[in-house]
Amino acid sequence: MAGKKSSEPQIVVRPIGGLGGLDGIHVALIVLVVMLIALLLTISYSKPQVIIRNSTSSALNCTYAYNGSCSTPIHNYSSAAMRVKQILASYEYVNNSLFVLAYYSDVKNMSLQYLPQSREWLAVVPVHNPSNGNLTYASFALYDPNLSLVRSYVQSAQPSKVLGNYVVSKGVVAVAGKFACSQKVPIQQFWFMDPYAPGSISSLGNLTSLELKYGSKLNVSIKILNGPATTQVLDRFGSNATALGSYVYCAAKQQNFSRFASSLESIYSNAYISPSLLSQIASSSHLDIGSMQSCISGTSQAFSDQALLAKFYNITQTDVVLTDCMYISQPQTAISAICYANSTLC
């Protein structure tokens, strides 16, 4: 009524000093929003945001039900799981850091669920980050009628083509259509390496450690592939750039190879190494120089044969280790391949 003062309660909001005039309520709201955003980011990056509904219906007496009727998948759990293993192995040929999915996926703890409403199989696979050891997840949706890859929840990348290779255990990929070596012991290992590729020289430490561990139970052969990294050095320094691969290949045939590999790694700086310096390393490692020179003179033909062997196994990227004629791994997971090929050795 006019002429009377309002008796409604008033809320007095006082600004907090040093915060640009913001009051306590607004500061609390801002803090709450930041906490919610952090929580959402944590959830979104730890596991895929996919809702799985329990599709089992006891009333209908069937395993999967949707809209009041039974839904039967065309493929079974084993077929869908194998397809997921093939998809993971195909990341070996994705030209970015996601190739590690082929070697650090824990397929034994894969979660696989059929979704009758979309006729899809949803797979969630634990992946151990090789850089920090943290556990993340890779997930895929497969269309049940033909098990084609509908979508990948691994960033935005997925293999352009799913090959027959498949992951058999963490760190180990089986090569489709190939068979294990006829001789179980010693276990055969071929180390395919592009000498100037990052990590190639340092991986020799993995090789010599395995030789020391298994002794006569392991037979290791180095296979040199002059890939993109070595080709770049060849374009700049000429044919002398092939000397690094030749010395590594031939030194590996001698007993003092571990000393040569250790000396080479200690002075290698991811740059061109001249034949004269390689010769000095060989001499200081007490290698038989006469045998070295004889071996080096025949490496051209040997490398051509090794390139054909790599093509047979569809090896296009290095470093790759082939164990027991059918299991592919990285140098860091080569011991896993040995254990998978012959569990009695581990």
Short mmCIF file of N, CA and C in Angstrom, two decimals, residues 93 129 146:
data_model
loop_
_atom_site.label_atom_id
_atom_site.label_comp_id
_atom_site.label_asym_id
_atom_site.label_seq_id
_atom_site.Cartn_x
_atom_site.Cartn_y
_atom_site.Cartn_z
N TYR A 93 49.39 -51.09 -37.68
CA TYR A 93 49.61 -50.44 -38.97
C TYR A 93 49.01 -49.04 -39.02
N ASN A 129 49.27 -48.14 -20.14
CA ASN A 129 50.07 -47.10 -20.78
C ASN A 129 51.55 -47.41 -20.59
N ASN A 146 27.76 -58.71 -39.29
CA ASN A 146 29.02 -59.02 -39.99
C ASN A 146 30.26 -58.69 -39.17
#
